[in-house]
Coordinates of C-alpha atoms in Angstrom, one line a residue:
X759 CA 24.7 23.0 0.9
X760 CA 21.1 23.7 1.3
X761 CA 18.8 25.8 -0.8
X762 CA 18.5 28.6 0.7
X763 CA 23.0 28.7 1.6
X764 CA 22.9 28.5 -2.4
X765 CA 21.1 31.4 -3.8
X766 CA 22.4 33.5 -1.0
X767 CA 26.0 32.7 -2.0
X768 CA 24.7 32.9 -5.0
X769 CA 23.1 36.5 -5.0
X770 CA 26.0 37.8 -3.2
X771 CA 27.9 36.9 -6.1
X772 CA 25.5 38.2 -8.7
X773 CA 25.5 41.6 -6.7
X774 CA 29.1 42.0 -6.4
X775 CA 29.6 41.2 -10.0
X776 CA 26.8 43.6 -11.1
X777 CA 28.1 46.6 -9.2
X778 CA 31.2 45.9 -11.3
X779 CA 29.3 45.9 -14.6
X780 CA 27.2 49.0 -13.3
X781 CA 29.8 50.8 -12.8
X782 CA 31.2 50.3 -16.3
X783 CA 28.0 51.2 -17.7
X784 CA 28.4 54.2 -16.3
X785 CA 31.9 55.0 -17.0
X786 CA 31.2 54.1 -20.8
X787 CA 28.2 56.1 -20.4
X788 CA 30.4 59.3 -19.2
X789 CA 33.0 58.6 -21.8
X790 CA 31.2 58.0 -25.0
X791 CA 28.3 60.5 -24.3
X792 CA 30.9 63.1 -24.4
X793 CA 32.2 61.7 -27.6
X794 CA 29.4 61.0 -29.6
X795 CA 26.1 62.5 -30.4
X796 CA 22.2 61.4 -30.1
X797 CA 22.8 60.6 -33.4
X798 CA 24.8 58.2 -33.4
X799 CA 23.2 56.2 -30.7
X800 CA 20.4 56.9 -32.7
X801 CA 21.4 55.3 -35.6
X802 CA 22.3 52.3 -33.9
X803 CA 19.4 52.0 -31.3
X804 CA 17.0 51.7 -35.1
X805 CA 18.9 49.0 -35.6
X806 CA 19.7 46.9 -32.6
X807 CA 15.1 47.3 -32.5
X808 CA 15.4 44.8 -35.5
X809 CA 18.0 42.6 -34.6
X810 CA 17.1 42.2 -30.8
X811 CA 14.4 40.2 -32.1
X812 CA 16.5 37.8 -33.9
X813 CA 18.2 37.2 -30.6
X814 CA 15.0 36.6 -29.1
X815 CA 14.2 33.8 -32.1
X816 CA 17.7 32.5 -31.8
X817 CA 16.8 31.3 -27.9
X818 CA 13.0 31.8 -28.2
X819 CA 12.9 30.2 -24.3
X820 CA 15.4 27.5 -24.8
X821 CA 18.0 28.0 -22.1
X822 CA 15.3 29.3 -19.6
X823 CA 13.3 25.6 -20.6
X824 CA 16.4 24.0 -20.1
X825 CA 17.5 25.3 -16.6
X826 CA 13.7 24.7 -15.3
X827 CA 14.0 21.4 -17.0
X828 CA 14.0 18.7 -13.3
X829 CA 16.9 17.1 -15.6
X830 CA 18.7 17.2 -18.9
X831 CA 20.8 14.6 -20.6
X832 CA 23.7 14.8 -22.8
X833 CA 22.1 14.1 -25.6
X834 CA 19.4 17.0 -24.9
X835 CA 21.6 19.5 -24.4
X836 CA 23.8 18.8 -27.2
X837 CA 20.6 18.9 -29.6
X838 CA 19.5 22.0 -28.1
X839 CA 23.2 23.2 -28.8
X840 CA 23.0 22.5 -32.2
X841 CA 19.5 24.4 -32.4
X842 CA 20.7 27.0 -31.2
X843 CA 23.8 27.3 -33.1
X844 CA 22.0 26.7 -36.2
X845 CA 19.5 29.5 -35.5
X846 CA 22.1 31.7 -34.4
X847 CA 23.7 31.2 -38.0
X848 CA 20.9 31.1 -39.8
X849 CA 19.3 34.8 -38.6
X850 CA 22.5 36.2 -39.4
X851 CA 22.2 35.2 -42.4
X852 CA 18.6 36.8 -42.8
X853 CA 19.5 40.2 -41.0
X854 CA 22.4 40.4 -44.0
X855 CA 19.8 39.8 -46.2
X856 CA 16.8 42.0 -45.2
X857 CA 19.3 44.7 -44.3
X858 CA 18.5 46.9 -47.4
X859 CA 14.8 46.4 -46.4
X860 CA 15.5 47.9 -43.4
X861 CA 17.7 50.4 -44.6
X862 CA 14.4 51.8 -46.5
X863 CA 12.0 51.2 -44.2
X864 CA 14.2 53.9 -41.9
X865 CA 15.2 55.9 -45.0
X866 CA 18.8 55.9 -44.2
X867 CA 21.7 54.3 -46.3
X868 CA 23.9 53.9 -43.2
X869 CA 21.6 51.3 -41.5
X870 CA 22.4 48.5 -43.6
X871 CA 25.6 48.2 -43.3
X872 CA 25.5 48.3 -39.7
X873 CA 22.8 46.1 -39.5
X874 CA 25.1 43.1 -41.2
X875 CA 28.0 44.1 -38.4
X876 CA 25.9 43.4 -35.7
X877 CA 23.9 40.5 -37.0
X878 CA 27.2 38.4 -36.4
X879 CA 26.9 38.7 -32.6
X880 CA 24.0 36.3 -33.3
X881 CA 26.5 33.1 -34.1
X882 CA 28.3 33.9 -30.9
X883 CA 25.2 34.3 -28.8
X884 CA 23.7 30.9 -30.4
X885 CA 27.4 29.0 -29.7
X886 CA 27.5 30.3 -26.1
X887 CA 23.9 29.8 -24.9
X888 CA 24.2 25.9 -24.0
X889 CA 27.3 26.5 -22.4
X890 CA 25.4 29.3 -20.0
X891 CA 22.8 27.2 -19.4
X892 CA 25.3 24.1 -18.1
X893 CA 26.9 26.2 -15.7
X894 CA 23.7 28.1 -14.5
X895 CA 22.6 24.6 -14.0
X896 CA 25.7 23.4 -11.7
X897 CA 25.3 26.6 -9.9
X898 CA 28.6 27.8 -11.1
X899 CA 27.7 31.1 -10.4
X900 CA 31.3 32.6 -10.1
X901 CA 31.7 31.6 -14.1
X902 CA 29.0 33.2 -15.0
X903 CA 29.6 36.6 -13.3
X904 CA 33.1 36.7 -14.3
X905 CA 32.8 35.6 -17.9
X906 CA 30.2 38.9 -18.1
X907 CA 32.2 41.1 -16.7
X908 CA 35.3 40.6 -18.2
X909 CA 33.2 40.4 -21.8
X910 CA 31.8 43.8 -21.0
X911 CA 34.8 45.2 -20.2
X912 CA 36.7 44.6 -22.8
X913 CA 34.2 45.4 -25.2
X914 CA 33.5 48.9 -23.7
X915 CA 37.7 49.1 -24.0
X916 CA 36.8 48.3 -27.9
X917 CA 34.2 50.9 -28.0
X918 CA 35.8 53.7 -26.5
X919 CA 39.1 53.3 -28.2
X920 CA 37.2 53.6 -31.7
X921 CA 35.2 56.4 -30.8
X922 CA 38.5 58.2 -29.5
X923 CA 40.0 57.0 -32.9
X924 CA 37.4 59.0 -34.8
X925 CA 35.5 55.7 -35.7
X926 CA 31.9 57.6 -34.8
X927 CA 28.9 55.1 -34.9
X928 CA 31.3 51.9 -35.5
X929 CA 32.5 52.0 -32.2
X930 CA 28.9 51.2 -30.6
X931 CA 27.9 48.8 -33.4
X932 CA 31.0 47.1 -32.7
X933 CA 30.7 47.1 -29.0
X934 CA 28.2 43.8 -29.6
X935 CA 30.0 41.6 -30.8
X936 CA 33.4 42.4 -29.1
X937 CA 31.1 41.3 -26.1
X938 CA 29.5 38.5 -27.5
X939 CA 32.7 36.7 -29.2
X940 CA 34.5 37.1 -25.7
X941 CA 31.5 35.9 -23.7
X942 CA 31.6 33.0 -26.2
X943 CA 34.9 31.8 -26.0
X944 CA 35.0 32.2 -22.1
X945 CA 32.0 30.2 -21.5
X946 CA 33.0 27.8 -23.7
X947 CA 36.0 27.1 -22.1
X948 CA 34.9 27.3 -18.4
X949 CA 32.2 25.3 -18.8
X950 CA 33.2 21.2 -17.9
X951 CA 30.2 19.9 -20.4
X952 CA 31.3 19.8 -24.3
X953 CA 28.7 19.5 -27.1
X954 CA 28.0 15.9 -29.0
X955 CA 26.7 15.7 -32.4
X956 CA 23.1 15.5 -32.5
X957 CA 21.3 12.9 -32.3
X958 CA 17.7 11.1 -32.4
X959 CA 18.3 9.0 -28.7
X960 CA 18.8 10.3 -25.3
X961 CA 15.0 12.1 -24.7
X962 CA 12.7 13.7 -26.5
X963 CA 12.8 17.8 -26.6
X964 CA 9.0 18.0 -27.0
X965 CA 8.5 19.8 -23.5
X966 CA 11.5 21.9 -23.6
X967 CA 10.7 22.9 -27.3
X968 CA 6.4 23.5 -25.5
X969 CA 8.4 25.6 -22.6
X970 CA 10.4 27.5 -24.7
X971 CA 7.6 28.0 -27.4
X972 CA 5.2 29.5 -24.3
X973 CA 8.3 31.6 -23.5
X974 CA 9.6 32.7 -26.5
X975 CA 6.2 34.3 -27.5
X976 CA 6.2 35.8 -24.6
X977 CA 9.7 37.4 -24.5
X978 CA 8.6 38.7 -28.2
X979 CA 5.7 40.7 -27.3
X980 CA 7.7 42.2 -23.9
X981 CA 10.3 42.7 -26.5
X982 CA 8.4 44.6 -28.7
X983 CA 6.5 46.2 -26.7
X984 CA 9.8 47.6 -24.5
X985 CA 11.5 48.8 -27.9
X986 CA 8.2 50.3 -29.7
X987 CA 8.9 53.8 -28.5
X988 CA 12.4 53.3 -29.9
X989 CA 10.8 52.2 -33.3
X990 CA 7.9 54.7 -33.3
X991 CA 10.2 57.6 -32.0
X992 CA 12.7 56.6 -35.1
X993 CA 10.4 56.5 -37.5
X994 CA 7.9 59.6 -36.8
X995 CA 11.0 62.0 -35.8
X996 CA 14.2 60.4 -37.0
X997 CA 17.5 59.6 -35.2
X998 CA 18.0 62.3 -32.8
X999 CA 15.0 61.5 -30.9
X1000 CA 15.2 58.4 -30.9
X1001 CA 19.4 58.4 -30.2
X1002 CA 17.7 60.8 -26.9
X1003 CA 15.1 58.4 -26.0
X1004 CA 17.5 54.7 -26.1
X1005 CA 20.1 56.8 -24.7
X1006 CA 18.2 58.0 -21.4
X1007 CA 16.2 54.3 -21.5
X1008 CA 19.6 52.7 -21.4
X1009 CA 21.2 54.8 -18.6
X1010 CA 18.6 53.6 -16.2
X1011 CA 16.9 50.9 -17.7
X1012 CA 20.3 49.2 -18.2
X1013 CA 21.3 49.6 -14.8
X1014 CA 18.4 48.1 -13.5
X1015 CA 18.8 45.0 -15.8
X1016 CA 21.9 44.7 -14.8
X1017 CA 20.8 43.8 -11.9
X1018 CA 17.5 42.5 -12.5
X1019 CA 18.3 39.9 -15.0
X1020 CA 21.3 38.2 -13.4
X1021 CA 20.0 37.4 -10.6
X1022 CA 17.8 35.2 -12.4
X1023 CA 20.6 32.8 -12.5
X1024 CA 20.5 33.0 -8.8
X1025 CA 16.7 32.8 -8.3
X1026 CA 15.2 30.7 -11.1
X1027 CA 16.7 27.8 -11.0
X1028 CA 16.7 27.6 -6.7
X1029 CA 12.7 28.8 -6.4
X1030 CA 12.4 25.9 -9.3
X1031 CA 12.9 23.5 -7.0
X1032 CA 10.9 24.3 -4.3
X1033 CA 7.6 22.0 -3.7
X1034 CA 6.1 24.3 -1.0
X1035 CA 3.1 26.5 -1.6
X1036 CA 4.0 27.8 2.0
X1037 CA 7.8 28.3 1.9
X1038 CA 7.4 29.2 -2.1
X1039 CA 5.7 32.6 -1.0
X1040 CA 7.6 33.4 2.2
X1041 CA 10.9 33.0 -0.3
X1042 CA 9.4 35.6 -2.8
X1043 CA 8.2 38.0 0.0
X1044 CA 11.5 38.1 1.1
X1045 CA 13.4 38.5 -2.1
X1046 CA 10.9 41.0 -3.1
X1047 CA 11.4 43.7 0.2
X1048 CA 14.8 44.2 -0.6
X1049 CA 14.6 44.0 -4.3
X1050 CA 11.7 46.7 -4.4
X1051 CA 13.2 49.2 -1.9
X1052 CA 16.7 49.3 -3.9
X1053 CA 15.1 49.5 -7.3
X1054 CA 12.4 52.1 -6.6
X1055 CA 15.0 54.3 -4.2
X1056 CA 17.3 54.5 -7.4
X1057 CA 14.7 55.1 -9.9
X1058 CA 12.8 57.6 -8.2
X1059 CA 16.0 59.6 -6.9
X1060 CA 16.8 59.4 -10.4
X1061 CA 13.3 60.4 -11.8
X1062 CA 13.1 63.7 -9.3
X1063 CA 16.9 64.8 -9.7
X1064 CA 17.0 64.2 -13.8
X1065 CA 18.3 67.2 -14.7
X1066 CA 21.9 67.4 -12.5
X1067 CA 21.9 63.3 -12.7
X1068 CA 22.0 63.9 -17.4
X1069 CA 24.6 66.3 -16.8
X1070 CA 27.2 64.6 -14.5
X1071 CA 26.5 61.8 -16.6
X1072 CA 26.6 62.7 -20.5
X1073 CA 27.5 66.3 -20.1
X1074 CA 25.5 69.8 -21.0
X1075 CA 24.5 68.5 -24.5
X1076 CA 22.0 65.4 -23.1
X1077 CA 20.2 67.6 -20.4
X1078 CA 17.1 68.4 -22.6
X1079 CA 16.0 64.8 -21.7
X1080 CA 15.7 65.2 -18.4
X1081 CA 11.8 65.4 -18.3
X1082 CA 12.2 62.3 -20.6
X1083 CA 14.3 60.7 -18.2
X1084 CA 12.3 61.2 -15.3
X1085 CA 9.2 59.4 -17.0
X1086 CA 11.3 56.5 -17.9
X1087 CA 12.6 55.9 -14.2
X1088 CA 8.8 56.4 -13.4
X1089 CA 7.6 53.9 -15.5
X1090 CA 10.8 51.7 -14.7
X1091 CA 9.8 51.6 -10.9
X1092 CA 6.8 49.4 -12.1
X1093 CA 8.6 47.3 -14.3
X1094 CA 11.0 46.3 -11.5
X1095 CA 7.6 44.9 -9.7
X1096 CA 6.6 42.8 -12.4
X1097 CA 10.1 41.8 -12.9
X1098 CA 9.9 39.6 -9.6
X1099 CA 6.7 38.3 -11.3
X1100 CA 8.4 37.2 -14.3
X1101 CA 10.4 35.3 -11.5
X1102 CA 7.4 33.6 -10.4
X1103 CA 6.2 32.6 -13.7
X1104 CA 9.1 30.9 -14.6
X1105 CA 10.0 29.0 -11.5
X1106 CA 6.5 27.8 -12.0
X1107 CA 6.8 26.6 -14.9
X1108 CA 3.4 28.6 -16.3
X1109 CA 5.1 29.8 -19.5
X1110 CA 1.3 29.5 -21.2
X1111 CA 0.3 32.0 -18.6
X1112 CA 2.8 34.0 -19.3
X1113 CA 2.3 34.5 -22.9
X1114 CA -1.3 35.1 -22.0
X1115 CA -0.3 37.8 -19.4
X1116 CA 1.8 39.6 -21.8
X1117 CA -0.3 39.4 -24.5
X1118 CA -2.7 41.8 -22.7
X1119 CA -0.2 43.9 -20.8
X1120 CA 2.2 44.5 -23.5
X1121 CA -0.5 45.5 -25.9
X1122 CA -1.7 47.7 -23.5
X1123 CA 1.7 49.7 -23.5
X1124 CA 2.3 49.7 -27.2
X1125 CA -1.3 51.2 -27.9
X1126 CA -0.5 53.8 -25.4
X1127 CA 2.9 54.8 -27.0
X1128 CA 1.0 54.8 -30.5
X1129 CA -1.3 57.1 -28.9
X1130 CA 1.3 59.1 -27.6
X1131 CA 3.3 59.8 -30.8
X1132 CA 0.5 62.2 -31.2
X1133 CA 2.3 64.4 -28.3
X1134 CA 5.8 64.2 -29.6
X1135 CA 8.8 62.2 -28.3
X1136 CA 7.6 62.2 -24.8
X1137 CA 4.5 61.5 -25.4
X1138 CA 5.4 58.0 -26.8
X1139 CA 7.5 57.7 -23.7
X1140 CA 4.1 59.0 -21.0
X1141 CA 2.6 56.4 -23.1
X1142 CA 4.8 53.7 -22.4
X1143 CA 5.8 54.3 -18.8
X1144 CA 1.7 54.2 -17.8
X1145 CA 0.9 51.0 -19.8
X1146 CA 4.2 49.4 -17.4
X1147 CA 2.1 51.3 -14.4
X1148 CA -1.1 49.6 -15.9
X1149 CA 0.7 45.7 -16.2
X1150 CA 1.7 45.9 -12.5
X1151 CA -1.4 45.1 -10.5
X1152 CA -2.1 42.8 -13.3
X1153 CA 0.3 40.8 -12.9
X1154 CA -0.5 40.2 -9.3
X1155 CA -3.5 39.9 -9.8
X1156 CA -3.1 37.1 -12.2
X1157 CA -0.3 35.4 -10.5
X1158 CA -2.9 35.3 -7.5
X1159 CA -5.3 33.6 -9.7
X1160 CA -2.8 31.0 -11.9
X1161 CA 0.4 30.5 -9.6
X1162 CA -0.9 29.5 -6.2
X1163 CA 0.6 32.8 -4.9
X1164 CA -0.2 35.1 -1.9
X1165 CA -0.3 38.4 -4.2
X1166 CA -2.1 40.4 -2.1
X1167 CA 0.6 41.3 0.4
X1168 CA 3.4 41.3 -2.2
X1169 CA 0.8 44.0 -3.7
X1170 CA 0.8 46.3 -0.9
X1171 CA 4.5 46.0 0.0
X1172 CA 4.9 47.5 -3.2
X1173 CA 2.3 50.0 -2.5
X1174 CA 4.3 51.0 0.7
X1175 CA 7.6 51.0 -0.6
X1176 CA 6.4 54.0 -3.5
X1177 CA 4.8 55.8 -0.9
X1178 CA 8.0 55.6 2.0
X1179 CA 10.6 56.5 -1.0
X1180 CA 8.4 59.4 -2.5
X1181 CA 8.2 60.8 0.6
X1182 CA 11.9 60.4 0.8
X1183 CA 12.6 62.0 -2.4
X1184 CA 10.0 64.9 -1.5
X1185 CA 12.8 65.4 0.9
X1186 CA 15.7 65.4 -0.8
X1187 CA 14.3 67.8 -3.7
X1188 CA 13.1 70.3 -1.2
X1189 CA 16.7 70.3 0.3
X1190 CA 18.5 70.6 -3.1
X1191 CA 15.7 73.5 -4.0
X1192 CA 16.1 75.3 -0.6
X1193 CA 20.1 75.7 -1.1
X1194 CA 20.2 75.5 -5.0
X1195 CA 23.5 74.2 -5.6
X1196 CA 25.0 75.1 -9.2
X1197 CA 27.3 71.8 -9.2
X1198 CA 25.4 69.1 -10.5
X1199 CA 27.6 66.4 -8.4
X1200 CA 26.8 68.4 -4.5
X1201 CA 23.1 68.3 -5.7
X1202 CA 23.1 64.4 -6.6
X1203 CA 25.3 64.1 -3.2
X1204 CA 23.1 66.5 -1.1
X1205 CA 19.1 65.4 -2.5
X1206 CA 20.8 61.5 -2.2
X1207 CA 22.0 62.0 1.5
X1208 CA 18.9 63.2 2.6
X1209 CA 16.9 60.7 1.1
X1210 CA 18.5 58.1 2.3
X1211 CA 18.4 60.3 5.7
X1212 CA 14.5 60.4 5.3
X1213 CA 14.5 57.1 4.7
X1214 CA 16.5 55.9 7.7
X1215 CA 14.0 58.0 10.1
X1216 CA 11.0 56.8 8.6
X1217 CA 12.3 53.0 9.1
X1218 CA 12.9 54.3 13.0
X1219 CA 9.5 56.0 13.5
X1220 CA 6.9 53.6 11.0
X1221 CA 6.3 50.1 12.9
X1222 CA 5.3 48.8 9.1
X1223 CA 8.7 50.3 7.6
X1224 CA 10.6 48.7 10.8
X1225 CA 9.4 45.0 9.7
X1226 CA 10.5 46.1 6.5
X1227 CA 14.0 47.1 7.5
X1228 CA 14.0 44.2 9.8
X1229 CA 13.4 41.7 6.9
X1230 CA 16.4 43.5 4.9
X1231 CA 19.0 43.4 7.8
X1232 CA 18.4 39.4 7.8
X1233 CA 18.9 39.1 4.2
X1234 CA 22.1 41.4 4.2
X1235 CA 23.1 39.1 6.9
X1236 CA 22.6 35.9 5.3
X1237 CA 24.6 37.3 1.3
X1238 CA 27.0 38.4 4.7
X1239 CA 27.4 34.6 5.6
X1240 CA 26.7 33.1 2.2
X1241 CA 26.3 30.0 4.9
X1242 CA 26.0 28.3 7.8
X1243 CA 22.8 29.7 9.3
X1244 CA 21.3 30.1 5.8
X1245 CA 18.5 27.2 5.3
X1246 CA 15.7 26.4 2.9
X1247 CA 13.3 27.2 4.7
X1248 CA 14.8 30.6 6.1
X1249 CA 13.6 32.0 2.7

C-alpha cells in the first residue's frame, strides 16, 4: 500500500474515531456541568497545571523520537520502555511528595490529596507509551483509535457515576486514571511487540535521547505557556475563576485536540518519510485546506454564538463565560494554524528549531497573560488568545526560513480561510439577531445552517474559494476510498 493509500486510510480512521470521542466529550460535558460547579473543576484544573508537567517529563519527546526514528531495534525500544516506566514511577513518587508544597502554594488543604490520586496516572502513562509508539509505528491505526475510545469511555462512565453518587470533585480527579489504567492494559495487550530487559547492546539511544531532549523542552514551554492563564487565574482569583476559565478552554480546546493531536499518528510518521522538497509541500498544502476550514468554521461559529452554545451545553449556571469563551475559540483559530506547523517540525526532524520557535512564541503569550491579570479573569485570557494570534505568522515565517517549506501560500490560505468564515458567521449572527430565538438549540441550529449556507455560496461565486472546495472534495474522496486511486504523490 502506498504512502499516500496509508494516511488516508489512516485519517479516515482517526476522524471516525474522533467524532466518537467528541461526542463523549460533549456528553460528559452536558452531564457533569450540570452536576458539578466551577469549583470543582476548579480545584482540579490547579492541579492537573502541576502534574501535566510531570507527564510531559515522563515522555519529554521520547515516543515522538521514537516514531520519527528511520528504524528502531528491540533492544531500543525496550530501553526506552524501561525509561519511561521508570520515570513514570519515579514522578509519582515526587508529585506525592511535593503535594503539601503545592497544597500551600494554592492555599487550599484539598489539593494535596488530590494531587497524590492523580499522580498515579503517571505509572500507567509511562507503561503504555512504548506500546503506542510500536503500533503507531506499524501503522496499526485501528488499535490506536479504539484503545482511546473505549479508555475514554469508560472512564467518563467512572466519572459520571461518582458525581451522580455524591462523590463531588473525586469523580473528575478520578476520571485520569480510570482512563489511563484502561488505555494501559489495552495497549499492552494489542500491541504484538513485548518489552526485554534492558540492556547495554542493540544501538545507542544518543539521537533519540538529542530528539526527544529538543522536543521535550519544547512541549514544556507550549505546556506552560497553554496552562499559565489556568495558573495565574488560580492563584490571583481562586478556584471559581479558574474552574470557569479550564472549563470553557476544555469545551473547545478539547475538541479541537481531539482531533488535532490524533491525527498525528496519521500524519507524522507518513510526511517522515517523504524525501521530496516538491511533494513534501504539496502534501502539507493539501492537509492544511481541509484542516483550516473545519477548525476555524467550528471555532468561530462557536466564538460568535457563545452565549446559546454555554447554555445548551453546561446549563444557565456557565453562561457568564460566554465573552470568555468567545476569546478562547479566537485565540484557538490560530493555534489550529500552528498546529499543522508543529506537523512540519516534527516530520522534519528540526526538534532544535522547534525549541527555539517556542521559546520566543510561548514567552510572548505568557508575558501577555501576566499583563492581562491586571484586567481580571479575561484579561489573562485576551492576553493569551493574542500572543497564539502573535506565534502564527511566526511560525511560517520561520518554517519558511529552517524547513525548506513554501510558507508563503500556506500563509494566505489561512488568511483566506478567516476572512470566507467571518463573513460566514457575520451571516449567521445577523440571522439569529434578526429573528431572536429564545431556545438556545434553534439559534445554534439556525446561525449554523446559515453559515454553512454562506459558506456554500461563497465556494459557488469566489474562483479562490472554488479551488479551495475543489481541493476538499478530492481529499473527502480519497478518506472515501482509503485506496486504490490514493498515491504518494497525489498528496
Amino acid at each position: 500500500m502506498s504512502l499516500g493509500a496509508v494516511v488516508v486510510r489512516g485519517g479516515t480512521l482517526v476522524l471516525s474515531g474522533q467524532v466518537i470521542k467528541v461526542i463523549l466529550l460533549l456528553i460528559g460535558a452536558a452531564v457533569l456541568g450540570r452536576v458539578l460547579g466551577p469549583e470543582e473543576f476548579g480545584l482540579i484544573a490547579m492541579v492537573t497545571v502541576i502534574t501535566g508537567l510531570g507527564e510531559l517529563f515522563r515522555d519529554f519527546g521520547l515516543s515522538s523520537a521514537a516514531i520519527q526514528a528511520k528504524s528502531l531495534n528491540r533492544s531500543q525500544m525496550s530501553n526506552l520502555f524501561w525509561i519511561n516506566s521508570g520515570m513514570g514511577l519515579f514522578l509519582a513518587s515526587c508529585a506525592t511528595l511535593f503535594a503539601p508544597l503545592v497544597g500551600d502554594m494554592y492555599g487550599d488543604s484539598r489539593i494535596p490529596e488530590i494531587m497524590v490520586v492523580i499522580s498515579a496516572a503517571f505509572v500507567f502513562s509511562g507503561i503504555q507509551t512504548q506500546f503506542q509508539v510500536d503500533l503507531t509505528r506499524r501503522l496499526m491505526f485501528p488499535a490506536l483509535i479504539v484503545s482511546e475510545v473505549v479508555s475514554q469511555a469508560l472512564g467518563l462512565v467512572v466519572a459520571i457515576g461518582l458525581a451522580l453518587a455524591g462523590f463531588g470533585y473525586w469523580s473528575i480527579a478520578l476520571q485520569p486514571v480510570a482512563y489511563a489504567a484502561i488505555l494501559c492494559i489495552i495497549r499492552c495487550v494489542w500491541s504484538p511487540w513485548k518489552p526485554g530487559w534492558p540492556t547495554r547492546t542493540g544501538g545507542t539511544l544518543i539521537p533519540l535521547l538529542r530528539f526527544g531532549w529538543n522536543l521535550g523542552i519544547a512541549q514544556l514551554l507550549n505546556y506552560i505557556s497553554l496552562n499559565s492563564p489556568t495558573l495565574i487565574i488560580g492563584t490571583r482569583f481562586g478556584p471559581t475563576d479558574a474552574g470557569l476559565y479550564s472549563r470553557l478552554y476544555q469545551l473547545v480546546g478539547a475538541q479541537m485536540n481531539q482531533i488535532l493531536a490524533p491525527l498525528t499518528n496519521a500524519v507524522f510518521p507518513v510526511l517522515s518519510r517523504i524525501d521530496s522538497d516538491r511533494r513534501y509541500n504539496a502534501a502539507i498544502r493539501r492537509i492544511n485546506i481541509p484542516v483550516s476550514y473545519a477548525m476555524v468554521f467550528g471555532l468561530i461559529f462557536v466564538a460568535t454564538n457563545s452565549r446559546p452554545f454555554v447554555e445548551l451545553v453546561l446549563g444557565d449556571g456557565w453562561s457568564g463565560g460566554s465573552a470568555m469563551l468567545s476569546i478562547v475559540s479566537i485565540g484557538l483559530v490560530f493555534q489550529s494554524f500552528t498546529f499543522v506547523g508543529y506537523w512540519v517540525f516534527l516530520s522534519k526532524g528540526i526538534s532544535g528549531s522547534l525549541l527555539r520557535y517556542n521559546l520566543v512564541t510561548k514567552s510572548v503569550a505568557l508575558s501577555l497573560a501576566g499583563f492581562g491579570a491586571f484586567q481580571g479573569a479575561l484579561g489573562v485570557a485576551f492576553g493569551y488568545a493574542l500572543g497564539l494570534a502573535l506565534a502564527w505568522p511566526i511560525c511560517w515565517w520561520w518554517l519558511g526560513r529552517v524547513g525548506s517549506i513554501e510558507s508563503l501560500p500556506i500563509f494566505v490560505e489561512e488568511c483566506r480561510v478567516i476572512i470566507v468564515i467571518s463573513v460566514c458567521a457575520l451571516v449567521g449572527k445577523w440571522a439569529t439577531n434578526l429573528i431572536n430565538f429564545e431556545s438556545s438549540l434553534a439559534s445554534l441550529l439556525i446561525s449554523g445552517s446559515v453559515m454553512l449556507a454562506t459558506a456554500i455560496f461563497i465556494s459557488a461565486a469566489v474562483p479562490v474559494v472554488r479551488a479551495d472546495r475543489r481541493a476538499m472534495k478530492e481529499i473527502i474522496a480519497l478518506f472515501r476510498e482509503g485506496r486504490g486511486n490514493a498515491t504518494g504523490s497525489s498528496l
